[in-house]
Amino acid sequence: MKKTAALLTIAILAGVILFVAGANKRKATPFVSADFAMGSVLSASIYGKNDIAPLIFEGIKKAEAENLSEKLSSSDIYKINHSENFSAEVSPYTSGMIKKCVEISSRCGGYFDITVGGLVNLWGFGGTPSVPSQEDIDDALLAIGYDKIFIENNYISKSPGQLLDMGAVGKGAACDIAYDIIKNDASVRGAAVSVGGSVLVCGRGGKSGWTVGVRDPDKTQNDYMGILTLEEGFISTSGNYEKVFEEGGIKHHHILNPFTGYPSESGLKSVTVIAPTGFLSDALSTACFIIGYEKSVGLLEIYGADGIFITEGNEVLLTENVDKSFKITDGNYMYG
């Protein structure tokens, strides 16, 4: 991995590599902890008197078990997916999450859609993946449609055959949970929390803030192609190098276009989004990866978010507010 002076890697993630300033005699060493949830490694680096990482991990696991998992029978999403009358009463937290997902879907024309669960299962990305038949894909597409979800108070109804999948927002939402816990503890001076490809950085992260390395899509998870510096925020990355399998000489990734039923082909290798909340950073990185750079700019503006887009031609496209805080460090890439 490339070396950066006075930086210490604390988390190597699906899309970003997180660094904090190295400890010295005048600077306290952070509490660094790790765990596992949502199918991903959890990592927390906390500056302060108390190590609150266990509380953060507990909160994330609780949300997975009670609200967001499509696999655990204790969760609201599982109950919705497996309800006999296609309707279920859920917690205010879950109904609020679904409402926000539907809103983003409407803003981007349905290219981001949490009703793709059946299609995801068809491709087998949760187990042994393979390319489905066109007939099966066509059948799965019939069930997709965020506009087929009905929300009344905390009752969620869906169409027959629909399966909700919160995989595109769960890790970002976990970062929001971490932030809510951190901000209520006055002893925490700064913190960095990662959940898979989503990251939260807040408080003091060194003299120049926090430094995040954006992963090189063509290399290993230890390699980054550029560095983003920011004081505080939520960062998520979606890329064509995650959950990849090869069949018939063609590589297939897991970010599916809900209109074609196949892995998205937008001319992008990865999209990194910096947003006001973890939920938004996660959802928007997926949406932007599918719709492409040009349509993404307006979408990001609506939510006060910014993006780093890496094209298949190794061009790096930046939104206006991030052009001064991101720097390419690999000569194989160029600004577009």
Short mmCIF file of N, CA and C in Angstrom, two decimals, residues 115-256:
data_model
loop_
_atom_site.label_atom_id
_atom_site.label_comp_id
_atom_site.label_asym_id
_atom_site.label_seq_id
_atom_site.Cartn_x
_atom_site.Cartn_y
_atom_site.Cartn_z
N THR A 115 -37.06 -2.49 -3.87
CA THR A 115 -37.89 -3.67 -4.17
C THR A 115 -37.17 -4.64 -5.10
N VAL A 116 -35.85 -4.54 -5.19
CA VAL A 116 -35.07 -5.42 -6.08
C VAL A 116 -34.66 -6.72 -5.41
N GLY A 117 -35.19 -7.00 -4.21
CA GLY A 117 -34.75 -8.16 -3.46
C GLY A 117 -34.87 -9.47 -4.22
N GLY A 118 -35.97 -9.65 -4.95
CA GLY A 118 -36.15 -10.87 -5.73
C GLY A 118 -35.12 -11.01 -6.82
N LEU A 119 -34.78 -9.89 -7.46
CA LEU A 119 -33.77 -9.89 -8.52
C LEU A 119 -32.39 -10.20 -7.96
N VAL A 120 -32.07 -9.62 -6.81
CA VAL A 120 -30.77 -9.89 -6.16
C VAL A 120 -30.66 -11.37 -5.82
N ASN A 121 -31.73 -11.93 -5.28
CA ASN A 121 -31.72 -13.36 -4.94
C ASN A 121 -31.57 -14.22 -6.19
N LEU A 122 -32.20 -13.79 -7.28
CA LEU A 122 -32.12 -14.54 -8.54
C LEU A 122 -30.69 -14.65 -9.03
N TRP A 123 -29.93 -13.58 -8.89
CA TRP A 123 -28.53 -13.58 -9.30
C TRP A 123 -27.64 -14.34 -8.31
N GLY A 124 -28.16 -14.58 -7.12
CA GLY A 124 -27.41 -15.37 -6.13
C GLY A 124 -26.28 -14.65 -5.45
N PHE A 125 -26.38 -13.30 -5.36
CA PHE A 125 -25.26 -12.57 -4.77
C PHE A 125 -25.10 -12.82 -3.27
N GLY A 126 -26.12 -13.37 -2.64
CA GLY A 126 -25.99 -13.70 -1.24
C GLY A 126 -25.39 -15.06 -1.00
N GLY A 127 -25.11 -15.81 -2.07
CA GLY A 127 -24.54 -17.15 -1.93
C GLY A 127 -23.63 -17.48 -3.09
N THR A 128 -24.10 -18.37 -3.98
CA THR A 128 -23.32 -18.73 -5.16
C THR A 128 -23.92 -18.06 -6.38
N PRO A 129 -23.29 -17.00 -6.90
CA PRO A 129 -23.89 -16.24 -8.00
C PRO A 129 -23.77 -16.93 -9.35
N SER A 130 -24.74 -16.64 -10.21
CA SER A 130 -24.70 -17.12 -11.59
C SER A 130 -25.65 -16.26 -12.41
N VAL A 131 -25.46 -16.25 -13.72
CA VAL A 131 -26.29 -15.43 -14.60
C VAL A 131 -27.64 -16.14 -14.81
N PRO A 132 -28.75 -15.49 -14.47
CA PRO A 132 -30.07 -16.12 -14.64
C PRO A 132 -30.47 -16.14 -16.11
N SER A 133 -31.51 -16.89 -16.41
CA SER A 133 -32.06 -16.89 -17.76
C SER A 133 -32.82 -15.59 -18.00
N GLN A 134 -32.96 -15.20 -19.26
CA GLN A 134 -33.69 -13.98 -19.57
C GLN A 134 -35.14 -14.09 -19.12
N GLU A 135 -35.71 -15.27 -19.24
CA GLU A 135 -37.10 -15.46 -18.82
C GLU A 135 -37.27 -15.20 -17.32
N ASP A 136 -36.32 -15.70 -16.52
CA ASP A 136 -36.39 -15.49 -15.08
C ASP A 136 -36.17 -14.02 -14.72
N ILE A 137 -35.27 -13.36 -15.43
CA ILE A 137 -35.05 -11.94 -15.20
C ILE A 137 -36.31 -11.15 -15.51
N ASP A 138 -36.94 -11.45 -16.63
CA ASP A 138 -38.17 -10.75 -17.01
C ASP A 138 -39.25 -10.93 -15.95
N ASP A 139 -39.36 -12.12 -15.41
CA ASP A 139 -40.34 -12.38 -14.35
C ASP A 139 -40.02 -11.58 -13.10
N ALA A 140 -38.75 -11.52 -12.73
CA ALA A 140 -38.34 -10.78 -11.54
C ALA A 140 -38.59 -9.28 -11.69
N LEU A 141 -38.41 -8.76 -12.90
CA LEU A 141 -38.62 -7.34 -13.14
C LEU A 141 -40.07 -6.93 -12.92
N LEU A 142 -40.99 -7.84 -13.12
CA LEU A 142 -42.42 -7.53 -12.97
C LEU A 142 -42.76 -7.14 -11.53
N ALA A 143 -41.99 -7.66 -10.58
CA ALA A 143 -42.28 -7.38 -9.17
C ALA A 143 -41.63 -6.09 -8.68
N ILE A 144 -40.71 -5.53 -9.45
CA ILE A 144 -39.97 -4.35 -9.00
C ILE A 144 -40.80 -3.09 -9.23
N GLY A 145 -40.74 -2.18 -8.25
CA GLY A 145 -41.43 -0.90 -8.39
C GLY A 145 -41.67 -0.26 -7.05
N TYR A 146 -40.92 0.79 -6.74
CA TYR A 146 -41.07 1.47 -5.45
C TYR A 146 -42.47 2.06 -5.30
N ASP A 147 -43.12 2.36 -6.44
CA ASP A 147 -44.46 2.94 -6.39
C ASP A 147 -45.53 1.92 -6.02
N LYS A 148 -45.12 0.66 -5.84
CA LYS A 148 -46.05 -0.39 -5.41
C LYS A 148 -46.00 -0.60 -3.90
N ILE A 149 -45.17 0.20 -3.22
CA ILE A 149 -45.12 0.17 -1.76
C ILE A 149 -46.11 1.21 -1.23
N PHE A 150 -46.90 0.81 -0.26
CA PHE A 150 -47.87 1.73 0.35
C PHE A 150 -47.58 1.85 1.84
N ILE A 151 -47.51 3.10 2.31
CA ILE A 151 -47.16 3.38 3.70
C ILE A 151 -48.30 4.15 4.36
N GLU A 152 -48.84 3.60 5.43
CA GLU A 152 -49.89 4.27 6.19
C GLU A 152 -49.52 4.16 7.66
N ASN A 153 -49.12 5.32 8.21
CA ASN A 153 -48.56 5.33 9.57
C ASN A 153 -47.38 4.36 9.60
N ASN A 154 -47.45 3.32 10.43
CA ASN A 154 -46.35 2.35 10.49
C ASN A 154 -46.71 1.02 9.83
N TYR A 155 -47.74 1.03 9.01
CA TYR A 155 -48.12 -0.17 8.26
C TYR A 155 -47.52 -0.07 6.85
N ILE A 156 -46.80 -1.10 6.45
CA ILE A 156 -46.17 -1.15 5.14
C ILE A 156 -46.83 -2.26 4.33
N SER A 157 -47.30 -1.91 3.13
CA SER A 157 -47.88 -2.91 2.23
C SER A 157 -47.07 -2.94 0.95
N LYS A 158 -46.96 -4.12 0.37
CA LYS A 158 -46.22 -4.30 -0.88
C LYS A 158 -47.03 -5.16 -1.82
N SER A 159 -46.60 -5.24 -3.05
CA SER A 159 -47.28 -6.07 -4.03
C SER A 159 -46.85 -7.53 -3.89
N PRO A 160 -47.70 -8.47 -4.31
CA PRO A 160 -47.31 -9.88 -4.28
C PRO A 160 -46.03 -10.11 -5.09
N GLY A 161 -45.12 -10.88 -4.53
CA GLY A 161 -43.88 -11.19 -5.23
C GLY A 161 -42.75 -10.22 -4.94
N GLN A 162 -43.08 -9.05 -4.37
CA GLN A 162 -42.02 -8.09 -4.05
C GLN A 162 -41.22 -8.52 -2.82
N LEU A 163 -39.92 -8.28 -2.87
CA LEU A 163 -39.06 -8.48 -1.73
C LEU A 163 -38.23 -7.22 -1.51
N LEU A 164 -38.31 -6.66 -0.32
CA LEU A 164 -37.53 -5.46 -0.01
C LEU A 164 -36.12 -5.85 0.38
N ASP A 165 -35.15 -5.04 -0.05
CA ASP A 165 -33.74 -5.28 0.24
C ASP A 165 -33.12 -3.94 0.63
N MET A 166 -32.67 -3.84 1.87
CA MET A 166 -32.10 -2.59 2.39
C MET A 166 -30.58 -2.57 2.29
N GLY A 167 -30.03 -3.46 1.48
CA GLY A 167 -28.57 -3.54 1.37
C GLY A 167 -27.91 -2.28 0.86
N ALA A 168 -28.63 -1.46 0.12
CA ALA A 168 -28.05 -0.24 -0.44
C ALA A 168 -28.08 0.93 0.53
N VAL A 169 -28.69 0.74 1.71
CA VAL A 169 -28.77 1.84 2.68
C VAL A 169 -28.36 1.43 4.09
N GLY A 170 -28.31 0.12 4.37
CA GLY A 170 -28.10 -0.35 5.73
C GLY A 170 -26.80 0.09 6.35
N LYS A 171 -25.71 0.03 5.60
CA LYS A 171 -24.41 0.37 6.18
C LYS A 171 -24.30 1.87 6.44
N GLY A 172 -24.89 2.66 5.55
CA GLY A 172 -24.92 4.11 5.80
C GLY A 172 -25.77 4.44 7.00
N ALA A 173 -26.92 3.76 7.12
CA ALA A 173 -27.79 3.97 8.27
C ALA A 173 -27.07 3.59 9.56
N ALA A 174 -26.22 2.57 9.50
CA ALA A 174 -25.44 2.17 10.67
C ALA A 174 -24.50 3.29 11.12
N CYS A 175 -23.96 4.02 10.16
CA CYS A 175 -23.10 5.16 10.50
C CYS A 175 -23.89 6.26 11.19
N ASP A 176 -25.15 6.43 10.80
CA ASP A 176 -26.01 7.40 11.47
C ASP A 176 -26.26 7.00 12.92
N ILE A 177 -26.46 5.71 13.14
CA ILE A 177 -26.64 5.20 14.50
C ILE A 177 -25.39 5.49 15.34
N ALA A 178 -24.23 5.26 14.74
CA ALA A 178 -22.97 5.54 15.44
C ALA A 178 -22.86 7.02 15.80
N TYR A 179 -23.23 7.87 14.87
CA TYR A 179 -23.13 9.32 15.11
C TYR A 179 -24.05 9.76 16.25
N ASP A 180 -25.26 9.22 16.29
CA ASP A 180 -26.20 9.58 17.36
C ASP A 180 -25.65 9.19 18.73
N ILE A 181 -24.94 8.08 18.80
CA ILE A 181 -24.35 7.65 20.07
C ILE A 181 -23.16 8.53 20.43
N ILE A 182 -22.33 8.83 19.44
CA ILE A 182 -21.12 9.63 19.69
C ILE A 182 -21.45 11.04 20.13
N LYS A 183 -22.40 11.67 19.46
CA LYS A 183 -22.69 13.08 19.75
C LYS A 183 -23.28 13.28 21.14
N ASN A 184 -23.78 12.21 21.76
CA ASN A 184 -24.35 12.31 23.10
C ASN A 184 -23.34 11.99 24.20
N ASP A 185 -22.09 11.78 23.81
CA ASP A 185 -21.04 11.50 24.79
C ASP A 185 -20.01 12.63 24.73
N ALA A 186 -20.05 13.50 25.73
CA ALA A 186 -19.19 14.69 25.74
C ALA A 186 -17.71 14.35 25.85
N SER A 187 -17.38 13.13 26.27
CA SER A 187 -15.98 12.75 26.43
C SER A 187 -15.31 12.42 25.10
N VAL A 188 -16.09 12.26 24.04
CA VAL A 188 -15.52 11.92 22.73
C VAL A 188 -15.09 13.19 22.02
N ARG A 189 -13.80 13.29 21.73
CA ARG A 189 -13.28 14.47 21.02
C ARG A 189 -13.31 14.28 19.51
N GLY A 190 -13.23 13.04 19.08
CA GLY A 190 -13.25 12.74 17.66
C GLY A 190 -13.47 11.26 17.46
N ALA A 191 -14.01 10.90 16.29
CA ALA A 191 -14.28 9.49 16.04
C ALA A 191 -14.34 9.20 14.56
N ALA A 192 -13.95 7.99 14.21
CA ALA A 192 -14.09 7.49 12.85
C ALA A 192 -14.67 6.09 12.95
N VAL A 193 -15.78 5.87 12.24
CA VAL A 193 -16.47 4.59 12.28
C VAL A 193 -16.70 4.12 10.85
N SER A 194 -16.41 2.85 10.58
CA SER A 194 -16.64 2.31 9.25
C SER A 194 -17.52 1.07 9.34
N VAL A 195 -18.42 0.97 8.37
CA VAL A 195 -19.28 -0.21 8.23
C VAL A 195 -19.23 -0.59 6.76
N GLY A 196 -18.38 -1.57 6.42
CA GLY A 196 -18.22 -1.91 5.01
C GLY A 196 -17.71 -0.71 4.23
N GLY A 197 -18.43 -0.34 3.17
CA GLY A 197 -18.02 0.77 2.32
C GLY A 197 -18.54 2.11 2.75
N SER A 198 -19.09 2.23 3.98
CA SER A 198 -19.59 3.50 4.49
C SER A 198 -18.79 3.93 5.71
N VAL A 199 -18.53 5.23 5.80
CA VAL A 199 -17.66 5.76 6.84
C VAL A 199 -18.25 7.03 7.44
N LEU A 200 -18.10 7.17 8.76
CA LEU A 200 -18.41 8.41 9.48
C LEU A 200 -17.11 8.94 10.06
N VAL A 201 -16.85 10.25 9.89
CA VAL A 201 -15.75 10.91 10.59
C VAL A 201 -16.31 12.17 11.23
N CYS A 202 -16.01 12.39 12.48
CA CYS A 202 -16.53 13.57 13.17
C CYS A 202 -15.58 13.98 14.28
N GLY A 203 -15.67 15.24 14.69
CA GLY A 203 -14.80 15.76 15.73
C GLY A 203 -13.39 15.97 15.21
N ARG A 204 -12.43 15.94 16.10
CA ARG A 204 -11.05 16.23 15.74
C ARG A 204 -10.38 15.00 15.17
N GLY A 205 -9.81 15.15 13.97
CA GLY A 205 -9.10 14.05 13.34
C GLY A 205 -7.67 14.40 12.99
N GLY A 206 -7.13 15.41 13.63
CA GLY A 206 -5.78 15.86 13.31
C GLY A 206 -5.79 17.33 12.92
N LYS A 207 -4.63 17.90 12.67
CA LYS A 207 -4.52 19.31 12.36
C LYS A 207 -5.28 19.70 11.10
N SER A 208 -5.29 18.82 10.10
CA SER A 208 -5.94 19.13 8.83
C SER A 208 -7.22 18.32 8.63
N GLY A 209 -7.77 17.79 9.72
CA GLY A 209 -9.00 17.02 9.60
C GLY A 209 -8.74 15.55 9.33
N TRP A 210 -9.72 14.90 8.76
CA TRP A 210 -9.64 13.47 8.47
C TRP A 210 -9.19 13.24 7.03
N THR A 211 -8.45 12.18 6.84
CA THR A 211 -7.96 11.84 5.51
C THR A 211 -8.51 10.47 5.11
N VAL A 212 -9.15 10.43 3.94
CA VAL A 212 -9.76 9.21 3.44
C VAL A 212 -9.19 8.88 2.08
N GLY A 213 -8.68 7.68 1.91
CA GLY A 213 -8.18 7.26 0.61
C GLY A 213 -9.27 6.55 -0.17
N VAL A 214 -9.52 7.00 -1.39
CA VAL A 214 -10.53 6.37 -2.24
C VAL A 214 -9.87 5.20 -2.97
N ARG A 215 -10.47 4.05 -2.85
CA ARG A 215 -9.87 2.82 -3.38
C ARG A 215 -9.68 2.87 -4.89
N ASP A 216 -8.58 2.29 -5.34
CA ASP A 216 -8.34 2.09 -6.77
C ASP A 216 -9.20 0.91 -7.22
N PRO A 217 -10.16 1.14 -8.12
CA PRO A 217 -11.07 0.07 -8.54
C PRO A 217 -10.38 -1.10 -9.23
N ASP A 218 -9.18 -0.86 -9.78
CA ASP A 218 -8.49 -1.89 -10.55
C ASP A 218 -7.48 -2.69 -9.73
N LYS A 219 -7.31 -2.33 -8.46
CA LYS A 219 -6.29 -3.00 -7.64
C LYS A 219 -6.93 -3.62 -6.40
N THR A 220 -6.12 -3.96 -5.44
CA THR A 220 -6.63 -4.62 -4.24
C THR A 220 -7.24 -3.61 -3.29
N GLN A 221 -7.89 -4.11 -2.26
CA GLN A 221 -8.52 -3.22 -1.29
C GLN A 221 -7.50 -2.43 -0.47
N ASN A 222 -6.23 -2.76 -0.60
CA ASN A 222 -5.18 -2.02 0.10
C ASN A 222 -4.67 -0.82 -0.69
N ASP A 223 -5.11 -0.66 -1.93
CA ASP A 223 -4.58 0.39 -2.80
C ASP A 223 -5.60 1.51 -3.00
N TYR A 224 -5.13 2.74 -2.95
CA TYR A 224 -6.00 3.88 -3.19
C TYR A 224 -5.44 4.73 -4.32
N MET A 225 -6.33 5.44 -5.02
CA MET A 225 -5.92 6.25 -6.16
C MET A 225 -6.01 7.76 -5.89
N GLY A 226 -6.54 8.13 -4.76
CA GLY A 226 -6.66 9.54 -4.42
C GLY A 226 -7.00 9.71 -2.96
N ILE A 227 -6.84 10.95 -2.48
CA ILE A 227 -7.06 11.24 -1.06
C ILE A 227 -8.06 12.37 -0.91
N LEU A 228 -9.02 12.14 -0.04
CA LEU A 228 -10.04 13.14 0.29
C LEU A 228 -9.80 13.61 1.72
N THR A 229 -9.77 14.92 1.93
CA THR A 229 -9.59 15.50 3.25
C THR A 229 -10.85 16.26 3.64
N LEU A 230 -11.39 15.98 4.82
CA LEU A 230 -12.58 16.69 5.28
C LEU A 230 -12.61 16.75 6.79
N GLU A 231 -13.34 17.73 7.31
CA GLU A 231 -13.40 17.91 8.76
C GLU A 231 -14.41 16.98 9.39
N GLU A 232 -15.53 16.75 8.71
CA GLU A 232 -16.57 15.91 9.25
C GLU A 232 -17.50 15.49 8.12
N GLY A 233 -18.07 14.31 8.21
CA GLY A 233 -19.02 13.90 7.19
C GLY A 233 -19.22 12.41 7.11
N PHE A 234 -20.07 12.01 6.17
CA PHE A 234 -20.36 10.61 5.88
C PHE A 234 -19.94 10.32 4.45
N ILE A 235 -19.23 9.22 4.26
CA ILE A 235 -18.71 8.85 2.94
C ILE A 235 -19.09 7.41 2.63
N SER A 236 -19.62 7.19 1.42
CA SER A 236 -19.91 5.82 0.97
C SER A 236 -19.45 5.66 -0.47
N THR A 237 -19.01 4.46 -0.80
CA THR A 237 -18.56 4.15 -2.15
C THR A 237 -19.29 2.94 -2.69
N SER A 238 -19.72 3.03 -3.95
CA SER A 238 -20.26 1.88 -4.69
C SER A 238 -19.36 1.66 -5.90
N GLY A 239 -18.97 0.39 -6.14
CA GLY A 239 -18.05 0.12 -7.24
C GLY A 239 -18.31 -1.20 -7.93
N ASN A 240 -17.76 -1.33 -9.14
CA ASN A 240 -17.98 -2.54 -9.93
C ASN A 240 -17.03 -3.66 -9.56
N TYR A 241 -16.27 -3.49 -8.48
CA TYR A 241 -15.31 -4.50 -8.03
C TYR A 241 -15.85 -5.29 -6.83
N GLU A 242 -17.05 -4.95 -6.36
CA GLU A 242 -17.62 -5.62 -5.20
C GLU A 242 -18.46 -6.82 -5.64
N LYS A 243 -18.34 -7.92 -4.93
CA LYS A 243 -19.14 -9.12 -5.18
C LYS A 243 -19.16 -9.48 -6.67
N VAL A 244 -17.98 -9.61 -7.24
CA VAL A 244 -17.84 -9.87 -8.67
C VAL A 244 -17.67 -11.37 -8.92
N PHE A 245 -18.29 -11.85 -9.98
CA PHE A 245 -18.04 -13.22 -10.43
C PHE A 245 -17.93 -13.22 -11.95
N GLU A 246 -17.25 -14.23 -12.49
CA GLU A 246 -17.05 -14.33 -13.93
C GLU A 246 -17.76 -15.56 -14.47
N GLU A 247 -18.48 -15.37 -15.57
CA GLU A 247 -19.17 -16.48 -16.22
C GLU A 247 -19.18 -16.23 -17.73
N GLY A 248 -18.79 -17.20 -18.49
CA GLY A 248 -18.75 -17.04 -19.93
C GLY A 248 -17.75 -15.99 -20.39
N GLY A 249 -16.69 -15.82 -19.59
CA GLY A 249 -15.66 -14.83 -19.94
C GLY A 249 -16.07 -13.39 -19.64
N ILE A 250 -17.19 -13.19 -18.97
CA ILE A 250 -17.67 -11.84 -18.66
C ILE A 250 -17.77 -11.69 -17.15
N LYS A 251 -17.28 -10.56 -16.64
CA LYS A 251 -17.37 -10.27 -15.22
C LYS A 251 -18.69 -9.57 -14.91
N HIS A 252 -19.30 -9.96 -13.81
CA HIS A 252 -20.59 -9.40 -13.41
C HIS A 252 -20.47 -8.89 -11.96
N HIS A 253 -20.93 -7.67 -11.73
CA HIS A 253 -20.93 -7.11 -10.37
C HIS A 253 -22.35 -7.07 -9.82
N HIS A 254 -22.49 -6.69 -8.55
CA HIS A 254 -23.76 -6.87 -7.84
C HIS A 254 -24.71 -5.67 -7.89
N ILE A 255 -24.28 -4.55 -8.49
CA ILE A 255 -25.16 -3.36 -8.51
C ILE A 255 -26.07 -3.47 -9.73
N LEU A 256 -27.30 -3.89 -9.50
CA LEU A 256 -28.21 -4.24 -10.58
C LEU A 256 -29.08 -3.06 -10.99
#
